[in-house]
Short mmCIF file of C-alpha atoms and ligand atoms in Angstrom, two decimals:
data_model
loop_
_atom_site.label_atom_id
_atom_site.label_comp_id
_atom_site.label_asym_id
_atom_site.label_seq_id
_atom_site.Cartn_x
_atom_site.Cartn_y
_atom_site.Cartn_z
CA UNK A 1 71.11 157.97 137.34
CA UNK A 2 72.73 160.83 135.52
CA UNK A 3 72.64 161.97 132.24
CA UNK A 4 74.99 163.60 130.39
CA UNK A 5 74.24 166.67 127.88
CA UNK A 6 74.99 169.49 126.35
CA UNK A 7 75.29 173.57 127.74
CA UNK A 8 73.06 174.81 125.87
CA UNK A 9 70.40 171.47 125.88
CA UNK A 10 70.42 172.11 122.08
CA UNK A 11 71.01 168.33 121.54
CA UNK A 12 68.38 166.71 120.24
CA UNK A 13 69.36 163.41 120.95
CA UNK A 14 69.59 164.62 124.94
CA UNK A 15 66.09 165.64 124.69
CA UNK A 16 64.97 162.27 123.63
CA UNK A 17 66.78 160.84 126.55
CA UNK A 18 65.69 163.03 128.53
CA UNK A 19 61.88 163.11 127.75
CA UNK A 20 62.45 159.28 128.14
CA UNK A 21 63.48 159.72 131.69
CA UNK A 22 60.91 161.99 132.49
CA UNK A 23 58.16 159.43 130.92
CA UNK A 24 59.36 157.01 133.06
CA UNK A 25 59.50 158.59 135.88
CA UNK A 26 62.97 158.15 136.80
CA UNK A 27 65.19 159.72 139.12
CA UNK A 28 68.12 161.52 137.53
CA UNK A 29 70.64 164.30 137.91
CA UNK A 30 71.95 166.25 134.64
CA UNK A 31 75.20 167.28 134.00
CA UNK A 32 76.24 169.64 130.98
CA UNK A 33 79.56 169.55 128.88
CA UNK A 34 80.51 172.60 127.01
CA UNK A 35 80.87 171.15 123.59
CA UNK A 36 82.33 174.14 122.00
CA UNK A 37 85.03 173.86 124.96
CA UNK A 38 85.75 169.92 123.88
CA UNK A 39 84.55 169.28 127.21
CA UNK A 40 83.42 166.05 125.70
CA UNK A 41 86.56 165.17 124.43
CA UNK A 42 88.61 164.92 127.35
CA UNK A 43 89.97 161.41 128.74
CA UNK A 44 86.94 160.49 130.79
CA UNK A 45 83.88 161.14 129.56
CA UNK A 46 85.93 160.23 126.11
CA UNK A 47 85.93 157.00 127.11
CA UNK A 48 82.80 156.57 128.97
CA UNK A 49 80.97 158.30 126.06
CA UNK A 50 83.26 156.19 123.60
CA UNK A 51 81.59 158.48 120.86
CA UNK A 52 82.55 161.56 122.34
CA UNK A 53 78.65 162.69 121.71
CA UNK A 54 76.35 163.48 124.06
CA UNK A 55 73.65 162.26 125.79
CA UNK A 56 75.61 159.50 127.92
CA UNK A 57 73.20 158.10 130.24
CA UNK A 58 75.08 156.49 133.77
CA UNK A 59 73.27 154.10 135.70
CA UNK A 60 75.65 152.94 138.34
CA UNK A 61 78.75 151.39 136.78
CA UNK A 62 77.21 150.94 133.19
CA UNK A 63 77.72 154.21 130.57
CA UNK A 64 75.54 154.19 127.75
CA UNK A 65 75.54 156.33 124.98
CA UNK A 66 73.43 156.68 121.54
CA UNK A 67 69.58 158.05 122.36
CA UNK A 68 68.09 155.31 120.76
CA UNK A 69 69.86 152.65 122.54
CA UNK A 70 69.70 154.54 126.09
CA UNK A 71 65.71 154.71 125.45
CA UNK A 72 65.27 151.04 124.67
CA UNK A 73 67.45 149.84 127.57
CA UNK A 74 65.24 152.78 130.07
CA UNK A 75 62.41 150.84 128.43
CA UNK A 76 63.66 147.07 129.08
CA UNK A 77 65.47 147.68 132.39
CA UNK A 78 62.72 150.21 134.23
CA UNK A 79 58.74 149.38 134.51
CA UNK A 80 56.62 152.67 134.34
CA UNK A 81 55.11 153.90 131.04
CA UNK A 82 56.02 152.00 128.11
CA UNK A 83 58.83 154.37 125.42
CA UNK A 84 58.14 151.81 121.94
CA UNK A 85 55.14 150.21 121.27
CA UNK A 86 54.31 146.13 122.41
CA UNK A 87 52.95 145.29 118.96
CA UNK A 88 55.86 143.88 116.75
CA UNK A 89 55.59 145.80 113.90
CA UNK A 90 54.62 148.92 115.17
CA UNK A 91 57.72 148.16 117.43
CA UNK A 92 60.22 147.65 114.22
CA UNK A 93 58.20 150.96 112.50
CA UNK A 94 59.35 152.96 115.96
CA UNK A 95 62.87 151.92 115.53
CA UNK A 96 62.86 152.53 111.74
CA UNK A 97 61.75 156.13 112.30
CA UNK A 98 64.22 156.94 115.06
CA UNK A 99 67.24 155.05 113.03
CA UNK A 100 66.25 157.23 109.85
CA UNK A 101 65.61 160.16 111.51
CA UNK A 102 69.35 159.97 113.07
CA UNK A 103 71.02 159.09 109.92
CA UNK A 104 69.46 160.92 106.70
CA UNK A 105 67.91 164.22 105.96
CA UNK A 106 71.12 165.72 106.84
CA UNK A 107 70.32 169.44 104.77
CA UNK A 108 67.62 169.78 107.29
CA UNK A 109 69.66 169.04 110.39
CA UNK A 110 72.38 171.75 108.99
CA UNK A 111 70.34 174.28 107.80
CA UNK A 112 67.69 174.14 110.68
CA UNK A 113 70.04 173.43 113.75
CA UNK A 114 67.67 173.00 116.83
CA UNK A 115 69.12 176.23 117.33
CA UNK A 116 66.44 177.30 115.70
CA UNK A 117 63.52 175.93 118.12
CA UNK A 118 65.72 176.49 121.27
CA UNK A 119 66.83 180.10 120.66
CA UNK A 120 65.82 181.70 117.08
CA UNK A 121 64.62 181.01 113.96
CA UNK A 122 66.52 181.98 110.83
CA UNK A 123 65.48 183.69 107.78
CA UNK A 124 67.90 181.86 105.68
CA UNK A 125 65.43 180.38 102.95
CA UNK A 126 65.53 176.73 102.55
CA UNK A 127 68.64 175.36 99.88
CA UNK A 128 67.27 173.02 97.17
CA UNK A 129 68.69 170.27 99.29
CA UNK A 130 67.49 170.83 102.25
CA UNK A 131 64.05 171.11 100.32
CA UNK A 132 63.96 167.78 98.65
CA UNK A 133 64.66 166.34 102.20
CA UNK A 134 61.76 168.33 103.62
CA UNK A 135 59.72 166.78 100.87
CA UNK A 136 60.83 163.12 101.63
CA UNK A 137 60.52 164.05 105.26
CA UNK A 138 56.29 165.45 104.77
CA UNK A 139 55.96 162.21 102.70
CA UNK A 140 57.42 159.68 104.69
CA UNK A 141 55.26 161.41 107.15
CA UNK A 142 51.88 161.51 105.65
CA UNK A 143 52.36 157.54 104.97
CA UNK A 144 52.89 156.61 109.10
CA UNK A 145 50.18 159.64 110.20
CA UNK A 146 47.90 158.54 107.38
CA UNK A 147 45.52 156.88 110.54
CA UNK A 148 44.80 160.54 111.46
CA UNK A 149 45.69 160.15 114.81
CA UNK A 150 47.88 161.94 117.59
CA UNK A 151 50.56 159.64 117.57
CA UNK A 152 52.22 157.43 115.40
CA UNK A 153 51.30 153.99 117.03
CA UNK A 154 48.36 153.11 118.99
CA UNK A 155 50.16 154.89 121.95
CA UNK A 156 52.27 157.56 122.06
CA UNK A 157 56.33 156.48 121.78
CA UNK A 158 59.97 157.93 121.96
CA UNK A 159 59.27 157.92 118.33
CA UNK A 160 56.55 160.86 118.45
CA UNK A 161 59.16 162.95 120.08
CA UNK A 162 62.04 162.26 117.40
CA UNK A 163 59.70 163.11 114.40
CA UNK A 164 58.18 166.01 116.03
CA UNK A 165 61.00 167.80 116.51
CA UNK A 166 61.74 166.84 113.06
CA UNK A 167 59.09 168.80 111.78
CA UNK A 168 59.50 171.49 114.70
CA UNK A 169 62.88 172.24 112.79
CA UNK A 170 60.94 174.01 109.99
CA UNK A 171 57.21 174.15 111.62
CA UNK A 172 59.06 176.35 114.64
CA UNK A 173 61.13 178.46 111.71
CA UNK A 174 58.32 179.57 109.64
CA UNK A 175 59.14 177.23 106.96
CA UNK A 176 56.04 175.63 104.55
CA UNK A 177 55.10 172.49 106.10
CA UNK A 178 51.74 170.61 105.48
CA UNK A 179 48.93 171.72 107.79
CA UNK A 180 48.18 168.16 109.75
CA UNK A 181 51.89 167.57 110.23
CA UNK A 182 52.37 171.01 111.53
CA UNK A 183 49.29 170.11 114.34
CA UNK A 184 50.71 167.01 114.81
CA UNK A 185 53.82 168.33 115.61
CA UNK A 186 52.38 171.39 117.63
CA UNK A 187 50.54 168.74 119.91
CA UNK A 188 53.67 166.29 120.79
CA UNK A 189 55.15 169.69 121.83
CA UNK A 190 52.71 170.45 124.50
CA UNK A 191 53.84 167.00 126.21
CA UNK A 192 54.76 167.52 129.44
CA UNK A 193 57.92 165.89 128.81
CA UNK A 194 59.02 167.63 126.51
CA UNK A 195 57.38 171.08 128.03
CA UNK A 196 60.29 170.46 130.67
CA UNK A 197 63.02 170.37 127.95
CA UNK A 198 61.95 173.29 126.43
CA UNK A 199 61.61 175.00 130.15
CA UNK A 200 65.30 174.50 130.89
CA UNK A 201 67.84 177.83 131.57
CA UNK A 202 69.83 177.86 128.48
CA UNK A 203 72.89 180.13 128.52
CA UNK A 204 73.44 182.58 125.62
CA UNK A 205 74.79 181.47 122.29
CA UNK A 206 78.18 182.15 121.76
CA UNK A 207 78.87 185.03 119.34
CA UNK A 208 80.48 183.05 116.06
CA UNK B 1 60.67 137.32 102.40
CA UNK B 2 62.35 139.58 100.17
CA UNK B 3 64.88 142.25 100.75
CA UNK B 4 65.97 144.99 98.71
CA UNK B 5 69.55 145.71 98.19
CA UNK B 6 71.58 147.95 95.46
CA UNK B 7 72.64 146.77 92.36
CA UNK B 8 76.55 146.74 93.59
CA UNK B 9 76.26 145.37 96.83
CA UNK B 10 78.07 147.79 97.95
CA UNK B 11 75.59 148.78 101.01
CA UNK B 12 77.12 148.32 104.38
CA UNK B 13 73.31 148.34 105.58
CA UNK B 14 72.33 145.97 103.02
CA UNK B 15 75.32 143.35 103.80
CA UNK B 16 73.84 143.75 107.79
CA UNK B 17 70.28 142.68 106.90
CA UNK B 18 71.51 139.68 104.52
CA UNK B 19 74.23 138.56 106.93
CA UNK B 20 71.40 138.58 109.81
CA UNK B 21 68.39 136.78 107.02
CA UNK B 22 71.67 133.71 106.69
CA UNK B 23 72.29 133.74 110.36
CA UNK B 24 68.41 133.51 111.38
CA UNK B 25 68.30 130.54 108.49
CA UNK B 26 65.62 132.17 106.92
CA UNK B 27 64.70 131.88 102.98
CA UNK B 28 64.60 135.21 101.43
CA UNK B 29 64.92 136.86 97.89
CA UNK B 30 66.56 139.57 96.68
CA UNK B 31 66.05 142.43 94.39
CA UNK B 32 68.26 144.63 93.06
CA UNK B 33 67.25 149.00 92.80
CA UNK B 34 69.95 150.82 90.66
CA UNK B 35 70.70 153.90 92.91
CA UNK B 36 72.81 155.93 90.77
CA UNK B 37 69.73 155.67 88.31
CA UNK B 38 67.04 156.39 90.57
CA UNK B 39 65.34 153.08 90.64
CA UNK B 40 65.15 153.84 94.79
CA UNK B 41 63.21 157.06 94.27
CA UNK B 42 60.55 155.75 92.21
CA UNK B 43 56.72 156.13 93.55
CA UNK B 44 56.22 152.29 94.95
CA UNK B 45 59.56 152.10 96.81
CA UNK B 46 59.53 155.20 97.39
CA UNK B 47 56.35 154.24 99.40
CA UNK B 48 57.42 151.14 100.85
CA UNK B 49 60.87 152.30 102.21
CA UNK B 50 60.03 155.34 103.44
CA UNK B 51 63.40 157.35 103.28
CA UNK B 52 64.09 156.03 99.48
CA UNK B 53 67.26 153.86 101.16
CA UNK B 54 68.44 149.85 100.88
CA UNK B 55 67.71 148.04 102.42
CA UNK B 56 64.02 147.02 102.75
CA UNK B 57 62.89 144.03 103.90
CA UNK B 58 59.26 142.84 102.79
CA UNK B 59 58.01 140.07 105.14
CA UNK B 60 54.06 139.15 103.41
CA UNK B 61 52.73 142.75 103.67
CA UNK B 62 54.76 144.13 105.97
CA UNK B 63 57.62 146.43 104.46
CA UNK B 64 60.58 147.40 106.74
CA UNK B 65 63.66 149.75 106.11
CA UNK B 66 66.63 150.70 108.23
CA UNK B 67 69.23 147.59 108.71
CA UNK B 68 69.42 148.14 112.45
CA UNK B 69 65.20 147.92 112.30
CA UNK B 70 65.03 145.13 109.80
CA UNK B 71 68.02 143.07 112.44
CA UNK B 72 66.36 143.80 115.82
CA UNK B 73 62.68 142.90 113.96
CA UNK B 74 64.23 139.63 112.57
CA UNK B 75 65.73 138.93 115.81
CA UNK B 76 62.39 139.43 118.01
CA UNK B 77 60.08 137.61 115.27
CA UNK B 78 62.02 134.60 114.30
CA UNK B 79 63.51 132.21 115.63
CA UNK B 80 66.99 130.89 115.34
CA UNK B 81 70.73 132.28 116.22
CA UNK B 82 70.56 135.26 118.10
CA UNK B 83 71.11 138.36 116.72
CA UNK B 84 71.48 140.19 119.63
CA UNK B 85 72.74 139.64 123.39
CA UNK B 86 70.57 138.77 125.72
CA UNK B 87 71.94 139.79 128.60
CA UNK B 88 70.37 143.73 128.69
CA UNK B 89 73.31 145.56 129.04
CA UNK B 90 75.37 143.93 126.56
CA UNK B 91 72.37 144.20 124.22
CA UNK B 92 72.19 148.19 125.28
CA UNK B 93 75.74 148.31 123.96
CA UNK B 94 74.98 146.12 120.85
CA UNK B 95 72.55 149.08 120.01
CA UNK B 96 75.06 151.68 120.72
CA UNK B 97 77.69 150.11 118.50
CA UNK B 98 74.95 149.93 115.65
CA UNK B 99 73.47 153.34 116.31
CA UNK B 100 76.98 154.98 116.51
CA UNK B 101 78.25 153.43 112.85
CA UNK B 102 75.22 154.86 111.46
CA UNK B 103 75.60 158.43 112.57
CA UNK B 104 79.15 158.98 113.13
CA UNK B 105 82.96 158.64 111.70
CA UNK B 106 81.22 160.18 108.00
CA UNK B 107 84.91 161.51 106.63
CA UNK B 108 85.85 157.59 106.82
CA UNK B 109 82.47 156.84 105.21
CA UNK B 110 83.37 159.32 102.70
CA UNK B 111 87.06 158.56 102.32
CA UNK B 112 86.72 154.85 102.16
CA UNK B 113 83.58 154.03 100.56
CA UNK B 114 82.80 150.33 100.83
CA UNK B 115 83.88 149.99 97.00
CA UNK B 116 87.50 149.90 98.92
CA UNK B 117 86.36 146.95 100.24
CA UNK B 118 83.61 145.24 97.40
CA UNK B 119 85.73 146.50 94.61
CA UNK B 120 89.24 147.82 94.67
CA UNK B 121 91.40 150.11 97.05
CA UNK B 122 92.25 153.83 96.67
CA UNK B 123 95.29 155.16 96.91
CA UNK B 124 94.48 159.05 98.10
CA UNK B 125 95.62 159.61 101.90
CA UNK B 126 93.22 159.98 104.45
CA UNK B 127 92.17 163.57 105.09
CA UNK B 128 92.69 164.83 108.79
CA UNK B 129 89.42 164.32 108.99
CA UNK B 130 89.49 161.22 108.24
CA UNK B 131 92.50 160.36 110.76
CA UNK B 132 91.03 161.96 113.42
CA UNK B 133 87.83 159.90 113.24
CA UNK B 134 90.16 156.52 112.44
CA UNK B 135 91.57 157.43 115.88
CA UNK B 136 88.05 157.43 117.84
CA UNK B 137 87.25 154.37 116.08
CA UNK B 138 90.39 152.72 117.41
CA UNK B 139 90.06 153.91 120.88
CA UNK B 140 86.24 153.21 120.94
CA UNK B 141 86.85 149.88 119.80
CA UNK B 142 89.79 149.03 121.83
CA UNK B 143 87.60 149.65 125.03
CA UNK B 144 84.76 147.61 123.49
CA UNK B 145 87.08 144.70 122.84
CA UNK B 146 89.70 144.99 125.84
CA UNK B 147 88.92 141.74 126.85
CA UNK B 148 90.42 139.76 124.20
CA UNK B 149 88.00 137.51 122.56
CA UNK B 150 86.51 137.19 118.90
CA UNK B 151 83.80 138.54 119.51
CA UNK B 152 82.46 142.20 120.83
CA UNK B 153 80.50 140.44 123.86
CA UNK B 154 80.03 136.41 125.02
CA UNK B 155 78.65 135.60 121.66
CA UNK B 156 78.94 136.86 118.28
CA UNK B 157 76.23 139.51 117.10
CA UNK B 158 74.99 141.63 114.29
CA UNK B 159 76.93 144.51 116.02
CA UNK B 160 80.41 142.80 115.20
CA UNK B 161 79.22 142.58 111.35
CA UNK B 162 79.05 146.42 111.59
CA UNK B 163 82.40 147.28 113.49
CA UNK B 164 84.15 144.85 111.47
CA UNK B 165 83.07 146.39 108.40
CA UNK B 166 83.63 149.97 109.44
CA UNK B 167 87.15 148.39 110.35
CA UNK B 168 87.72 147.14 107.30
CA UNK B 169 87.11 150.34 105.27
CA UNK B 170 90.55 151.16 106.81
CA UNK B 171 92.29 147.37 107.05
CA UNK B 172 91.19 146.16 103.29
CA UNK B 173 92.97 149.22 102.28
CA UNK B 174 95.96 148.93 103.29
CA UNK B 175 95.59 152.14 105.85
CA UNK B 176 97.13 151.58 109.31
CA UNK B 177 95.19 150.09 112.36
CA UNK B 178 96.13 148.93 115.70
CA UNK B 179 96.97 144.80 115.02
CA UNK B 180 94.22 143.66 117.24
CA UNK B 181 92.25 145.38 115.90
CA UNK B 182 92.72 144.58 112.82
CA UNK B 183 92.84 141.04 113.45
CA UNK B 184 89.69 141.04 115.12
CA UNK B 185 88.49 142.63 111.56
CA UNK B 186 89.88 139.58 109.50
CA UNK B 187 88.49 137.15 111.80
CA UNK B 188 85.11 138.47 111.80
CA UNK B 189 85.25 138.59 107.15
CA UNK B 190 85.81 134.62 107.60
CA UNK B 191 81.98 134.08 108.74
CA UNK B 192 80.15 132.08 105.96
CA UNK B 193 76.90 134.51 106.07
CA UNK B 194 79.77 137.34 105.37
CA UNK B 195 81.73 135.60 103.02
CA UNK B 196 78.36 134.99 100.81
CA UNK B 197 77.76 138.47 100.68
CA UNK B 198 81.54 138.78 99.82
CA UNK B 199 81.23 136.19 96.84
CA UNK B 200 77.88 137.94 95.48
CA UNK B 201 78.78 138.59 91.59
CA UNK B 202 79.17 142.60 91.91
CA UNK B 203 78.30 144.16 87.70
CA UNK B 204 81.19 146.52 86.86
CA UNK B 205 81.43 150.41 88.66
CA UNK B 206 80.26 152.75 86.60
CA UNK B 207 82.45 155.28 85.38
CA UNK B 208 82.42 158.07 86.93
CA1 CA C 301 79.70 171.88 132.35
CA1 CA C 302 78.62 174.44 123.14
CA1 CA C 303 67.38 146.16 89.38
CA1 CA C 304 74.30 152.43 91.62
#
């Protein structure tokens, strides 16, 4: 298989992907597109990617893009650990965090780029926006970790990584964030998984 | 069951949970939150939905949010019309299309707001922005539905409810798109589960 991501594995939609291949085990080859370049934009991997985003995931003649729908087909199509939880509900509460997590809290995702955890933090404080989403984000939070335990489900899912990194936005930037999140967050990091993303040779920024 | 939608009916996420409660047959109320006046942000919804967004779908004392969540959950607890291939790779793509509406293409989100659609057109141009992303839409969905029937795979799905609609934004008014395209669009607004939401009695915009 190969797997399609960024230069500077900033993406942290490619990480999911990625810590889902690792998890199960898989076999894959990377290969980066400069997005700054509009490597992703060109004719091919346009219309492989048909988003133009990356991570595409290529597993013989079928291109898939969209992390969440790359991890659940790694998790139908391929046996090995299990990426989403068995139980029904717990199942639906994975795929409501990862859709939410990909499609609000937007102030966050600007003013805390991953750039943040991947290269350096910022000392731009916080906007008021980008507050009141970190406040949503620690209560929505509280409510699914409110079991205590290391994970959100019974077992640890794709999900863990999505709203760690979350949280690693600001916990990883100095920002305020409630002490059991912050563990929380500090122990999906230490995955081994997602130890590898972190471990990867990332070329300088670009000076903007 | 019960699901909660906004006061308008103006949700695109909304109109994908109630299209997929009428195609799964099921029985369901609804209740309306007034968004503009914060009825979503209050403490028990607040709870319940997580991220403060419509829809949420209470089914006994489980409470769900996220429309792509709230279709797959419906799909794998109920029975009924699918949802959802079965086949996995056209199901893998099913989840791309949903995933990708959700996160992408926001200046024609912006631009053309489903009141275009669920109330009454706009006459401003579309930004180049706006164009730009009209054009990956086109070519994304051109691939997706290159080979010519109704539907984006062997049978209908919850994905087609959600690239029809996006399509739509642009069709219903009166912007340009490619004439299969938008045919595909007009055929898709004739399903009875979409044409109840359509003929839902929407209260007056407020003025703005
Ligand atoms: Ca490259
Ligand atoms: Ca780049
Ligand atoms: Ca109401
Ligand atoms: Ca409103």
């Amino acid at each position: 298989m190969l797997l399609y991501v960024d230069t500077q594995f900033a993406s942290p939609y490619a990480m999911s992907a990625f810590v889902a291949l690792h998890e199960k085990s898989l076999a894959f080859e990377m290969r980066t597109l400069d997005l700054a370049a509009g490597e992703n934009r060109g004719g091919d991997y346009a219309r492989r990617s048909l988003s133009q985003r990356v991570p595409t995931l290529v597993d013989g003649d079928f291109s898939l893009s969209e992390s969440s729908a790359i991890t659940e087909y790694l998790d139908e199509a391929y046996p090995g650990a299990a990426l989403y939880p068995t139980a029904p509900r717990q199942r639906a509460r994975a795929r409501q965090v990862q859709a939410w997590l990909r499609s609000d809290l937007m102030a966050i995702r600007q003013e805390r780029s991953t750039e943040v955890m991947f290269y350096r933090p910022t000392p731009a404080p916080l906007s008021a926006a980008a507050t009141a989403a970190a406040e949503k984000l620690f209560a929505a939070a509280e409510v699914l970790l409110a079991h205590g335990g290391e994970n959100l489900f019974d077992a640890w899912s794709i999900a863990d990584v999505d709203l760690a990194l979350m949280l690693n936005r600001l916990v990883l930037n100095g920002d305020a964030v409630p002490a059991a999140l912050a563990r929380y967050a500090a122990h999906q990091w230490t995955r081994p998984s997602v130890q590898r993303w972190l471990a990867l040779s990332r070329p300088p920024l670009e000076q903007t």
